[in-house]
Tab-separated table of C-alpha atoms in Angstrom:
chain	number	residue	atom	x	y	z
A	1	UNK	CA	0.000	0.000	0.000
A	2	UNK	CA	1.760	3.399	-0.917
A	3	UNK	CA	2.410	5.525	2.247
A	4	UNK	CA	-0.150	8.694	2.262
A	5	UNK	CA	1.327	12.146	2.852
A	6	UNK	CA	-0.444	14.847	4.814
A	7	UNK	CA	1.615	17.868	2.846
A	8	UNK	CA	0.525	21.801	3.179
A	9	UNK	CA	-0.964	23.194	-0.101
A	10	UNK	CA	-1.557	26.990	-1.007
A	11	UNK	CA	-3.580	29.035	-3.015
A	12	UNK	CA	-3.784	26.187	-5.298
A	13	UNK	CA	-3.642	22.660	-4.555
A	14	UNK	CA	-0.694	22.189	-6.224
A	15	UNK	CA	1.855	24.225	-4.662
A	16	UNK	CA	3.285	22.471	-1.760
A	17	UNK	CA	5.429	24.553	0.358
A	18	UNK	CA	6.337	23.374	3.441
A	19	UNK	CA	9.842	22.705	4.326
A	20	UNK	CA	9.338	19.875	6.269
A	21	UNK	CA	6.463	17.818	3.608
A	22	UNK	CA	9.907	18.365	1.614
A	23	UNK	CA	12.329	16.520	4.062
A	24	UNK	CA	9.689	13.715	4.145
A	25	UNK	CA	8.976	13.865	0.143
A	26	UNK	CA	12.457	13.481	-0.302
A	27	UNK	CA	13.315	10.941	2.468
A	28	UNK	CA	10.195	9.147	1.018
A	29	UNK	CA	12.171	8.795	-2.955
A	30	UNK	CA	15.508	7.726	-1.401
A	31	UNK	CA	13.951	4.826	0.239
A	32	UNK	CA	12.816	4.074	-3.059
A	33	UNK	CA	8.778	4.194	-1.972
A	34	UNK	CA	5.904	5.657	-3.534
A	35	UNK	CA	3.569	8.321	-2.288
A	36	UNK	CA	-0.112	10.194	-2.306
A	37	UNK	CA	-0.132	13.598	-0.863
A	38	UNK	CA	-2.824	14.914	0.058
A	39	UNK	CA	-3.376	18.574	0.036
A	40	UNK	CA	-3.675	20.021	3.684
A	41	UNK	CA	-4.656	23.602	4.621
A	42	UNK	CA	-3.569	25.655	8.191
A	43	UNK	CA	-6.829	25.395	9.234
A	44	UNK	CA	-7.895	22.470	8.550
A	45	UNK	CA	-7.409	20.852	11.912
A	46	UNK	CA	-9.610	18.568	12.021
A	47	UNK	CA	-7.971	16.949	8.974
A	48	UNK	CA	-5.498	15.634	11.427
A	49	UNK	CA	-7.376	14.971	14.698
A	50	UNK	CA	-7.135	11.143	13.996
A	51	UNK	CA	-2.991	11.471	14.180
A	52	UNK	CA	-3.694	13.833	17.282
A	53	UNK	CA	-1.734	16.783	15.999
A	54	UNK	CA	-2.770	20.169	14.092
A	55	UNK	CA	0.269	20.837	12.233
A	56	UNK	CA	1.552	18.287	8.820
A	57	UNK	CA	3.534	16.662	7.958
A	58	UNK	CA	1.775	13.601	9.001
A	59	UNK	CA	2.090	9.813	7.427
A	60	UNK	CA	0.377	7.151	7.116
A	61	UNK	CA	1.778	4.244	6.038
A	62	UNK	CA	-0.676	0.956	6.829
A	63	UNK	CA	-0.840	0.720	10.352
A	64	UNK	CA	1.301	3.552	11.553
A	65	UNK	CA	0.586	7.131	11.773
A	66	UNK	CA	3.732	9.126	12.358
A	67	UNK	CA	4.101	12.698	12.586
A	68	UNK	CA	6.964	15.477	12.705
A	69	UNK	CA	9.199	15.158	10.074
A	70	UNK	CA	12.431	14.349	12.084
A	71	UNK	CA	10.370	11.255	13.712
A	72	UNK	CA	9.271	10.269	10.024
A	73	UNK	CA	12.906	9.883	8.851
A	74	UNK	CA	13.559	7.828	11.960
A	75	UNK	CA	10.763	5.855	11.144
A	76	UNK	CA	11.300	4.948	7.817
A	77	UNK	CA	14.576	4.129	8.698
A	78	UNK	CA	13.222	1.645	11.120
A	79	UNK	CA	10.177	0.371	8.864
A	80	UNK	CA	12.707	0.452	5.769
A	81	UNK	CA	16.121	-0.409	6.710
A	82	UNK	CA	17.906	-0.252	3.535
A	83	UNK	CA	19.747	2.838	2.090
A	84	UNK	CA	19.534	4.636	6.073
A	85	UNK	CA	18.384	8.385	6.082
A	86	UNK	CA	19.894	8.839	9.319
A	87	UNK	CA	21.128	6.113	10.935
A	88	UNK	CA	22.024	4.845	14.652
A	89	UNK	CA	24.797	5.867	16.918
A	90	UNK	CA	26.922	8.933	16.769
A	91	UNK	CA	25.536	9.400	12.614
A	92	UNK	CA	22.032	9.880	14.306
A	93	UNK	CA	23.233	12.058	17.197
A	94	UNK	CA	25.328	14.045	14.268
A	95	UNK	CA	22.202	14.274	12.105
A	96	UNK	CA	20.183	15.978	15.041
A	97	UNK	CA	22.447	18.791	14.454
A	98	UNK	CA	21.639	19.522	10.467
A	99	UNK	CA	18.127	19.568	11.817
A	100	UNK	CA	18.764	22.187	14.535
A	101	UNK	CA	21.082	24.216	11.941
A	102	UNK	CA	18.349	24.230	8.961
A	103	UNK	CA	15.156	25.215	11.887
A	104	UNK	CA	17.345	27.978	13.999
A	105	UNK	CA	20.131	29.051	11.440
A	106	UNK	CA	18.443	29.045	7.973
A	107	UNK	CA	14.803	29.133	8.621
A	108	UNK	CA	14.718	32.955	10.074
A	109	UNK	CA	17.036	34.226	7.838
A	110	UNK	CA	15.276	32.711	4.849
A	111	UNK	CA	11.629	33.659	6.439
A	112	UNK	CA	12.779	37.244	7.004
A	113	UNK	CA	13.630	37.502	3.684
A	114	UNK	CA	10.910	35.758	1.951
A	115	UNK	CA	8.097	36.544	4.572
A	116	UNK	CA	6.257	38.311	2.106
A	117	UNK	CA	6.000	36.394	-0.846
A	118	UNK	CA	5.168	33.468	1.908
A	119	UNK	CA	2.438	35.264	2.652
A	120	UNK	CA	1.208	35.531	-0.685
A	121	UNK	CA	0.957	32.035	-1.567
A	122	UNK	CA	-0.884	30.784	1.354
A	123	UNK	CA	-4.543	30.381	0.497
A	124	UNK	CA	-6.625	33.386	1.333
A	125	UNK	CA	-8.865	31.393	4.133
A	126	UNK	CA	-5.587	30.323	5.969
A	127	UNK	CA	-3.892	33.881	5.595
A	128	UNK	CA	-5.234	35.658	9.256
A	129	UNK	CA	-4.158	32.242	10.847
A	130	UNK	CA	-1.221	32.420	9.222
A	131	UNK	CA	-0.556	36.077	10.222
A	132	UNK	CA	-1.885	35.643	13.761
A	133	UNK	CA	-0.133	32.541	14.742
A	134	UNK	CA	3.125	33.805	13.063
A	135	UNK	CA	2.891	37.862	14.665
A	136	UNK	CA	2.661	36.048	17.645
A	137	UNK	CA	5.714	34.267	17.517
A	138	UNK	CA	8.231	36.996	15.905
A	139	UNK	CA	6.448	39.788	18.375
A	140	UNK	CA	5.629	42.360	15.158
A	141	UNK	CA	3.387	42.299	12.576
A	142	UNK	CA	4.940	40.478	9.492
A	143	UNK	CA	5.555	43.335	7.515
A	144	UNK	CA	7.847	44.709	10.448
A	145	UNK	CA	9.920	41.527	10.322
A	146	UNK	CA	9.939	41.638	6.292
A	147	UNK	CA	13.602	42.875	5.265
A	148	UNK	CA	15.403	41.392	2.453
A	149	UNK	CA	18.287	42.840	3.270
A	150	UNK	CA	18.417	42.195	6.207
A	151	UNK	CA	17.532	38.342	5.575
A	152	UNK	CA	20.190	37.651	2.989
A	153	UNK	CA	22.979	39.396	5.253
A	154	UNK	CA	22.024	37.044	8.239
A	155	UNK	CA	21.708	33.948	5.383
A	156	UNK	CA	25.049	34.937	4.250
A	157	UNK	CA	26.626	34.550	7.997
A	158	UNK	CA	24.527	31.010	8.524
A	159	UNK	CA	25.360	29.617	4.989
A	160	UNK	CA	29.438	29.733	6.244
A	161	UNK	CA	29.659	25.941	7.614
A	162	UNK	CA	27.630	24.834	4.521
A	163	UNK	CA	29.637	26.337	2.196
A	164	UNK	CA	32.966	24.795	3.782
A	165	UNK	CA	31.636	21.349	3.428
A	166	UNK	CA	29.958	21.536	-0.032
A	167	UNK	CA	33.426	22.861	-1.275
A	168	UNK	CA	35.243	19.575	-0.069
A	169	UNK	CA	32.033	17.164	-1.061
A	170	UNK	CA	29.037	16.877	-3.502
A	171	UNK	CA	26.664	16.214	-0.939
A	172	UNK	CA	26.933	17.110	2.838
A	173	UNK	CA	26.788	13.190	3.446
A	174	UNK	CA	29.403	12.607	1.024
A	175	UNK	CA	29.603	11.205	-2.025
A	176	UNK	CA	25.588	10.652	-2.238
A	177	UNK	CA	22.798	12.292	-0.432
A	178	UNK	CA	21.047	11.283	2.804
A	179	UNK	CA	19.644	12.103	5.716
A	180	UNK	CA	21.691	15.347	6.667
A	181	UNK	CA	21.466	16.991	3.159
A	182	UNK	CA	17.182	16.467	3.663
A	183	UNK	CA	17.077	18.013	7.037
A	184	UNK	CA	18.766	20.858	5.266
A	185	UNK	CA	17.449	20.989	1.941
A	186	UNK	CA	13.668	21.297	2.827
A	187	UNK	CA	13.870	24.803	3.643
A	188	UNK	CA	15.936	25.788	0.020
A	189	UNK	CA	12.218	24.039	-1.236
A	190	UNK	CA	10.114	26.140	0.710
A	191	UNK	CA	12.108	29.276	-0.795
A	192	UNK	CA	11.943	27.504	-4.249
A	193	UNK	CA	8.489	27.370	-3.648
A	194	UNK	CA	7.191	30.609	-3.080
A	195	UNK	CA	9.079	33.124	-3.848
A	196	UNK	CA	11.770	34.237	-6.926
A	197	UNK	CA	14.439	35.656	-4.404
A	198	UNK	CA	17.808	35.096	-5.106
A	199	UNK	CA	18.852	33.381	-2.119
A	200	UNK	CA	22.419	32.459	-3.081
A	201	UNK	CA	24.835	33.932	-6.028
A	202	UNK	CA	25.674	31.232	-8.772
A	203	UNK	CA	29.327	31.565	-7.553
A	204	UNK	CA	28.717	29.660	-4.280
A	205	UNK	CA	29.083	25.933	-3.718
A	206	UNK	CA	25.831	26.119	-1.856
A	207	UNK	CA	24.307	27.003	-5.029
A	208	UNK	CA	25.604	23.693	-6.895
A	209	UNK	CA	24.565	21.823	-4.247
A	210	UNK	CA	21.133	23.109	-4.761
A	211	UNK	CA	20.850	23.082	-7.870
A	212	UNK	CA	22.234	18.865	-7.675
A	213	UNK	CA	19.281	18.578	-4.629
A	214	UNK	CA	16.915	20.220	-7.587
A	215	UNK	CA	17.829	17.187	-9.731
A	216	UNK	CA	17.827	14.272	-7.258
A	217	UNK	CA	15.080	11.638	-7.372
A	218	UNK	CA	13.671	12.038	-11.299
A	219	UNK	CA	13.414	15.798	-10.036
A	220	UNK	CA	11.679	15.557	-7.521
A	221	UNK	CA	12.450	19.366	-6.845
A	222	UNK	CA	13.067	20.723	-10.226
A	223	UNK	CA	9.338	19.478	-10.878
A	224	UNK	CA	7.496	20.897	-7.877
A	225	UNK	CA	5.334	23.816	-8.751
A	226	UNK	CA	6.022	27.043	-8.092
A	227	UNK	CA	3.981	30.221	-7.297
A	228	UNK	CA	5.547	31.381	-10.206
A	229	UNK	CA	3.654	28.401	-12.222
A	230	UNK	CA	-0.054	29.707	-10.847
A	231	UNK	CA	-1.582	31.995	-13.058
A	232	UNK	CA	-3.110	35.099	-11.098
A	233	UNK	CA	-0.558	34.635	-8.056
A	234	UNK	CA	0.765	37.873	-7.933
A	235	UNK	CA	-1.945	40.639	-7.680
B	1	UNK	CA	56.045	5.142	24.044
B	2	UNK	CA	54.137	8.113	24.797
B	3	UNK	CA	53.046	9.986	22.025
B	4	UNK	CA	54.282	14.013	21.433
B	5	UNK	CA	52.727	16.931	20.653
B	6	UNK	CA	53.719	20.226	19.409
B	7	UNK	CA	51.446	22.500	20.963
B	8	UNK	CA	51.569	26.230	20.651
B	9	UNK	CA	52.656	28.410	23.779
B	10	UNK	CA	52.079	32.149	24.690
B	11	UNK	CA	53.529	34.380	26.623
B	12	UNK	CA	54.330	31.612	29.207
B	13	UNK	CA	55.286	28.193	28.663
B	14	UNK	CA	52.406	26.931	30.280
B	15	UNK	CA	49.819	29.247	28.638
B	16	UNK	CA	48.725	26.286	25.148
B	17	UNK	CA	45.601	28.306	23.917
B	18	UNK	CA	45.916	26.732	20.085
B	19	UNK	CA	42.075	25.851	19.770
B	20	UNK	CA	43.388	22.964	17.303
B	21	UNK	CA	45.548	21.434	19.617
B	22	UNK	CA	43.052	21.441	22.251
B	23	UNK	CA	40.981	19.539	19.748
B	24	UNK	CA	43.973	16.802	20.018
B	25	UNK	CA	44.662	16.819	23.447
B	26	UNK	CA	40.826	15.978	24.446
B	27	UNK	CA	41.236	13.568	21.941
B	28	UNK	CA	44.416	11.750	23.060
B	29	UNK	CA	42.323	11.620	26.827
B	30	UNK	CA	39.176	9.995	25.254
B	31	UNK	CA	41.317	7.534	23.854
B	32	UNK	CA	42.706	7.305	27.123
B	33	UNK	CA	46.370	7.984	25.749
B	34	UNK	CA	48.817	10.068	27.730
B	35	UNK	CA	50.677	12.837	25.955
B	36	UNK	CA	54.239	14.415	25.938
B	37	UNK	CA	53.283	18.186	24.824
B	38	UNK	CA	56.205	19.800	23.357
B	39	UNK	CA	55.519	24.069	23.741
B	40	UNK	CA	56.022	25.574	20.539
B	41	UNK	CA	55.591	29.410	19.241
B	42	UNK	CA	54.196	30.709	16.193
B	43	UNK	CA	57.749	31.779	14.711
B	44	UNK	CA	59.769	28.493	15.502
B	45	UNK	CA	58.957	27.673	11.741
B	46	UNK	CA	62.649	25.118	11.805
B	47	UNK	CA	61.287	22.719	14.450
B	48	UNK	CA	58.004	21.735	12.207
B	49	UNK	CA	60.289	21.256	9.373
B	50	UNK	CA	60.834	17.588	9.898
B	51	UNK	CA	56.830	17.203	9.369
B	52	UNK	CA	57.029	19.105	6.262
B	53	UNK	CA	54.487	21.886	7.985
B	54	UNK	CA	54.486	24.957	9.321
B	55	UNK	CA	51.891	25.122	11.793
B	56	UNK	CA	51.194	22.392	14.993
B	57	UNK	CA	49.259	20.499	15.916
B	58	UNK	CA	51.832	18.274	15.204
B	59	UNK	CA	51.392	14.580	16.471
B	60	UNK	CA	54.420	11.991	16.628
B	61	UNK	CA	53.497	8.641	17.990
B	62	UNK	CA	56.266	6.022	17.637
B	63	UNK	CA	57.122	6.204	13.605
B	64	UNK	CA	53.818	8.188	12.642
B	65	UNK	CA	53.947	12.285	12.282
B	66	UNK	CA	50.900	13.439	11.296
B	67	UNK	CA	49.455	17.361	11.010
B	68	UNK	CA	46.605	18.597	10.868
B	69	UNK	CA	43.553	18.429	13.701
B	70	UNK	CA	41.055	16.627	11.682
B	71	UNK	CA	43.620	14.708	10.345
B	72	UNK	CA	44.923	13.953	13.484
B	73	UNK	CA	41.484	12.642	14.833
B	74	UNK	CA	41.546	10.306	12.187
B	75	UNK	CA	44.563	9.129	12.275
B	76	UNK	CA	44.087	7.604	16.215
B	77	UNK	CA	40.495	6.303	14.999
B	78	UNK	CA	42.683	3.954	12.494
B	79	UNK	CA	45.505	3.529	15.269
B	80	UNK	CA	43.843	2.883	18.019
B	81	UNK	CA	40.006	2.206	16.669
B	82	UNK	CA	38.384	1.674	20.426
B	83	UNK	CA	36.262	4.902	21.409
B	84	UNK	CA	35.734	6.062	18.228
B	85	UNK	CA	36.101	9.927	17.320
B	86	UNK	CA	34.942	10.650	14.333
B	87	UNK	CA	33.503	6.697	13.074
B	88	UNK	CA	33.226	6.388	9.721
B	89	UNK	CA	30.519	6.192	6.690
B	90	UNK	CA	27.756	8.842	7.526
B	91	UNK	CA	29.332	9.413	10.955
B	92	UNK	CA	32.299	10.626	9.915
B	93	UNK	CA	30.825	12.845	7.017
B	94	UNK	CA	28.826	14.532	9.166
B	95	UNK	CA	31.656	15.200	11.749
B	96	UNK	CA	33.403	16.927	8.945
B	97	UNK	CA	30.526	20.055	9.198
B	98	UNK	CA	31.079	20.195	12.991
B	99	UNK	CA	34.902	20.785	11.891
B	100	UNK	CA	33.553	23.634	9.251
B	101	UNK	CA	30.641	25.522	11.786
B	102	UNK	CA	33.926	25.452	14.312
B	103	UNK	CA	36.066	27.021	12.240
B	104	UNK	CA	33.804	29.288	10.049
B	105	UNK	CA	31.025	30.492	12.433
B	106	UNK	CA	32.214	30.671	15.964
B	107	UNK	CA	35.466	30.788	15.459
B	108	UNK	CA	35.527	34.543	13.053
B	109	UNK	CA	32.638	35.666	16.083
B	110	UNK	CA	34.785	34.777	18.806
B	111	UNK	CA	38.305	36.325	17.667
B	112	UNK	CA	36.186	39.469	17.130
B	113	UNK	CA	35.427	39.368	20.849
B	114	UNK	CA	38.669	38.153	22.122
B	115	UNK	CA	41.388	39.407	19.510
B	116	UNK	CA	42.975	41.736	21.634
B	117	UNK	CA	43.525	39.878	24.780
B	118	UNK	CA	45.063	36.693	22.629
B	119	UNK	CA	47.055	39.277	21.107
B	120	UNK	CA	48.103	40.313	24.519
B	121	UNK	CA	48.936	36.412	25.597
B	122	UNK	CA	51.329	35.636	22.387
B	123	UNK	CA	55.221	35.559	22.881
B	124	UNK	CA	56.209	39.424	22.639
B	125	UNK	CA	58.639	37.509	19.896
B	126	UNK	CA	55.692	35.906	17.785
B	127	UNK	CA	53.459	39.169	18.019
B	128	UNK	CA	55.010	41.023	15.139
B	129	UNK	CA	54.286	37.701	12.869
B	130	UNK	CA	51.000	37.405	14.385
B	131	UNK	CA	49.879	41.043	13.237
B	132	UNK	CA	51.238	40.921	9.919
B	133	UNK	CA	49.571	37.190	9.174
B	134	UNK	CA	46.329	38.142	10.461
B	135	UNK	CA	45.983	41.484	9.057
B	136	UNK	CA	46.096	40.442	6.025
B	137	UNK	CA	43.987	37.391	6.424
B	138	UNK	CA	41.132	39.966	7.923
B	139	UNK	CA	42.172	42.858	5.442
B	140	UNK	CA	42.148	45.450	8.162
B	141	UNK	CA	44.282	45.952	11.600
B	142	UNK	CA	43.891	44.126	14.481
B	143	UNK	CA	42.136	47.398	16.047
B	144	UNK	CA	39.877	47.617	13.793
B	145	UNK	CA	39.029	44.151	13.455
B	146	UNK	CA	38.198	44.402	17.440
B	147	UNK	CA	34.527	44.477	18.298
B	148	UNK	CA	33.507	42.430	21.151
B	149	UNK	CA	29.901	44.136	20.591
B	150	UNK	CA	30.100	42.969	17.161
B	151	UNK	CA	31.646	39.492	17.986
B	152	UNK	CA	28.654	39.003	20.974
B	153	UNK	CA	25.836	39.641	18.848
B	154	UNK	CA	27.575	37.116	16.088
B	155	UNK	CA	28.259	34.714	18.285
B	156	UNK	CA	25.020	34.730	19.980
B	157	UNK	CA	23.471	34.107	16.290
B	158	UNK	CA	26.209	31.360	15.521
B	159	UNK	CA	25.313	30.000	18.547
B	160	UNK	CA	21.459	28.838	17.626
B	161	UNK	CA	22.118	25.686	16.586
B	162	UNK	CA	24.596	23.955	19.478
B	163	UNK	CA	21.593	26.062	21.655
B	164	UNK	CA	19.136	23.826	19.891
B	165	UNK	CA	21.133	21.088	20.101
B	166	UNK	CA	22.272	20.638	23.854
B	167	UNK	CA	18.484	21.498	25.051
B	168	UNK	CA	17.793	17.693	24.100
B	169	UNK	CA	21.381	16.004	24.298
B	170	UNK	CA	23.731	16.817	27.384
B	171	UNK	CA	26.402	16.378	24.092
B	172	UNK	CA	26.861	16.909	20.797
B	173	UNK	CA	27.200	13.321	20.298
B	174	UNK	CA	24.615	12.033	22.747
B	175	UNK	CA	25.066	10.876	26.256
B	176	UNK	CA	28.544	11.202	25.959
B	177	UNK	CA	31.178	13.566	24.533
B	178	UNK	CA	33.091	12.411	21.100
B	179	UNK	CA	34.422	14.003	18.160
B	180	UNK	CA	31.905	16.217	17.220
B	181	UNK	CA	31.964	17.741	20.556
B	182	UNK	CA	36.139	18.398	20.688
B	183	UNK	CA	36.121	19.707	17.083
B	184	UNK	CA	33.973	22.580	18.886
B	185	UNK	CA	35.321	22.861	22.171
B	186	UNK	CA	38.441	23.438	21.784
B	187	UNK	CA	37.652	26.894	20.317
B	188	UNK	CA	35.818	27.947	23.930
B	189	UNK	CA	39.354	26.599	25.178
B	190	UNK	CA	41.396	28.950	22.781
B	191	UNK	CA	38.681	32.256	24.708
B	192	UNK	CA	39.293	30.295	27.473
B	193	UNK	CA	43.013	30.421	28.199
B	194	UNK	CA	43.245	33.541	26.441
B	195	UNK	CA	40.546	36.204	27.848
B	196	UNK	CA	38.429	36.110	30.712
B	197	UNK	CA	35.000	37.629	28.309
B	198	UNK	CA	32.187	36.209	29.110
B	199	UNK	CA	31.197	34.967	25.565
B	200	UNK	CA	27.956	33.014	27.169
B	201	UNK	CA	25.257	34.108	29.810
B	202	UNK	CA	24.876	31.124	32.161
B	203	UNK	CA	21.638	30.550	31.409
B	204	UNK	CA	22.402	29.157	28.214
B	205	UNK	CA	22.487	25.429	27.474
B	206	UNK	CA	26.032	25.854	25.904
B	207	UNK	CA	27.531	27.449	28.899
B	208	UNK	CA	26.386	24.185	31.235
B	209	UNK	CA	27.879	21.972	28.278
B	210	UNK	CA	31.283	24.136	28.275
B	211	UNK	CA	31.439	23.842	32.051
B	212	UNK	CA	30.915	19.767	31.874
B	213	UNK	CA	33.678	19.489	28.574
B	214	UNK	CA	36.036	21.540	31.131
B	215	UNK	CA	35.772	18.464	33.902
B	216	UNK	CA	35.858	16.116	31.591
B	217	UNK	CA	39.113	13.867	31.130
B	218	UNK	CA	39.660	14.602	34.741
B	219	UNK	CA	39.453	18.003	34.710
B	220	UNK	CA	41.870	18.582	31.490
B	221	UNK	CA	40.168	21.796	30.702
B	222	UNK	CA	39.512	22.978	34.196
B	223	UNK	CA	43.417	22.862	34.983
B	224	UNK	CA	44.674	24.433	31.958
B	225	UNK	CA	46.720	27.790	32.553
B	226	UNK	CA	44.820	30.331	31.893
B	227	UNK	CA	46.380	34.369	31.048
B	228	UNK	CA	44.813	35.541	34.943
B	229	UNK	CA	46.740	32.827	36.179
B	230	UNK	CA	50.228	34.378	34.653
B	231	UNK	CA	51.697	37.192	37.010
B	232	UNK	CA	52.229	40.504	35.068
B	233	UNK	CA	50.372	39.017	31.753
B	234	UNK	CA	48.992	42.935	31.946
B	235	UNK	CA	50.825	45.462	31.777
């Protein structure tokens, strides 16, 4: 039975967004399984009441119902033990830290930059939750926190210890993708997603890397839609 | 036979503040290996020569002289493989970005803080090749380099993800300290022998890790010589 994905949608159905869906999509391809999303709204709690949580991503894959993306990758590596997303021992304690890196480093310096076109792609009925719940936690309004320039300076900073290791290795799990390069790489999705900023110049090594994560899996990345794609997205 | 290590004095014999030595002395002690440390200073280029380097750490156990910190690590994972370090595969991948967030995100925020008071703890004889190498690595004078307001705030964003991190894990590598943890300690060692800034607010799950990597090993950290422990350091 192919697992079924819980994965945040936008003004259209087809734009999925969320930077953690993306660690799962992704750890979902290089275990080699199939998937069916389905679209998920903010406010569509009770969506999700039967995995007892409000937030996605959540899976469901036969008997199991896991939830929080971290705790699906440890999962599937359990369920699926061939070609390991994270691993056991001192690779899983390791791999912990990608995760706090890509959610404290990256996130706010990508969501300060991008805050705005974020905003804009979330479907109009989820857009005071979004606004509410988010005001809440930054303590301004979002247009306050929106400051490109001030995003891409603080990106610049955080992007330092990426850039060293992409410039000694393809992937920042070596030779081939896994676990560490997912953690990370869902949040250069949810950028991809919904907004055109130019995150990082062409010269850096992060860049490549991208641009390689882009291609992984068929293209898995390269084919997600875009606001960009949705007719009418900008007005 | 004991194995020797060229490890970079100041101002004092006693006074080792090289953050990549400290790196290889916390990893000789989890290996449980004693140590002969030979003191070395910055301009005593002729006594690295027979290692073909320039710079220490330099490690010679029995025939082996190896150079390099990371290299060094990995070098007494193959030569003495109990108590792994840095493990191998996807362990020892990801141990490589602990190496690069060391170097290239704490390590530029903390000599901001501290640059003047490590300047102050070099060998009067190594200071003149200390200014001229590291002006013109940082493009500007020592002076002006100096900002521990600037360094704080950096640090205090570099921080994030160790923050994130050591809320969940009492170390980077679990329940106990390993590689990943020495490859970033030994740059609070380097602030530590060197100034006596307070570069973390003690509320702040990295400050109660940096106090238990000080006792660890016996105390190795605790009882290193510190500049306020060196009569007339400041004059």
């Amino acid at each position: 039975m192919t697992p079924v994905l819980y994965d945040l949608c936008g003004i259209d159905e087809r734009l999925r967004f969320s930077p953690y869906c993306w660690r799962v999509r992704y750890a979902l391809a290089h275990k080699g399984l199939g998937v069916e999303t389905r679209p998920w709204r903010f406010t569509d709690k009770e969506a999700l009441a039967f995995a007892d949580t409000d937030k996605v991503p959540v899976l469901v894959d036969g008997d199991e119902t896991v939830t929080d993306s971290y705790d699906i990758l440890r999962y599937l590596d359990r369920a699926y033990p061939e070609a390991p997303l994270l691993g056991e021992g001192e690779a899983e304690a390791r791999a912990r830290f990608f995760k706090h890196y890509a959610e404290r480093a990256l996130a706010p310096a990508i969501l300060r930059t991008i805050v705005m076109d974020l905003f804009n792609a979330i479907h109009p009925d989820d857009r005071a939750y979004f606004r509410e719940s988010r005001e809440a936690r930054l303590g301004r309004s979002l247009e306050e926190f929106h400051s490109p320039a001030k995003g891409l300076s603080q990106l610049d900073a955080a992007l330092a210890p990426l850039r060293g290791r992409l410039e000694e290795a393809d992937f920042l799990d070596g030779d081939a993708p896994g676990g560490a390069d997912y953690l990370v790489f869902g949040f250069f999705m949810w950028a991809h997603c919904v907004s055109s900023a130019d995150l990082i110049s062409n010269a850096d090594p992060v860049y490549a890397w991208r641009e390689r994560m882009l291609d992984l899996h068929d293209g898995l990345g390269r084919e997600a839609t875009r606001v960009t794609d949705i007719e009418g997205a900008y007005r």
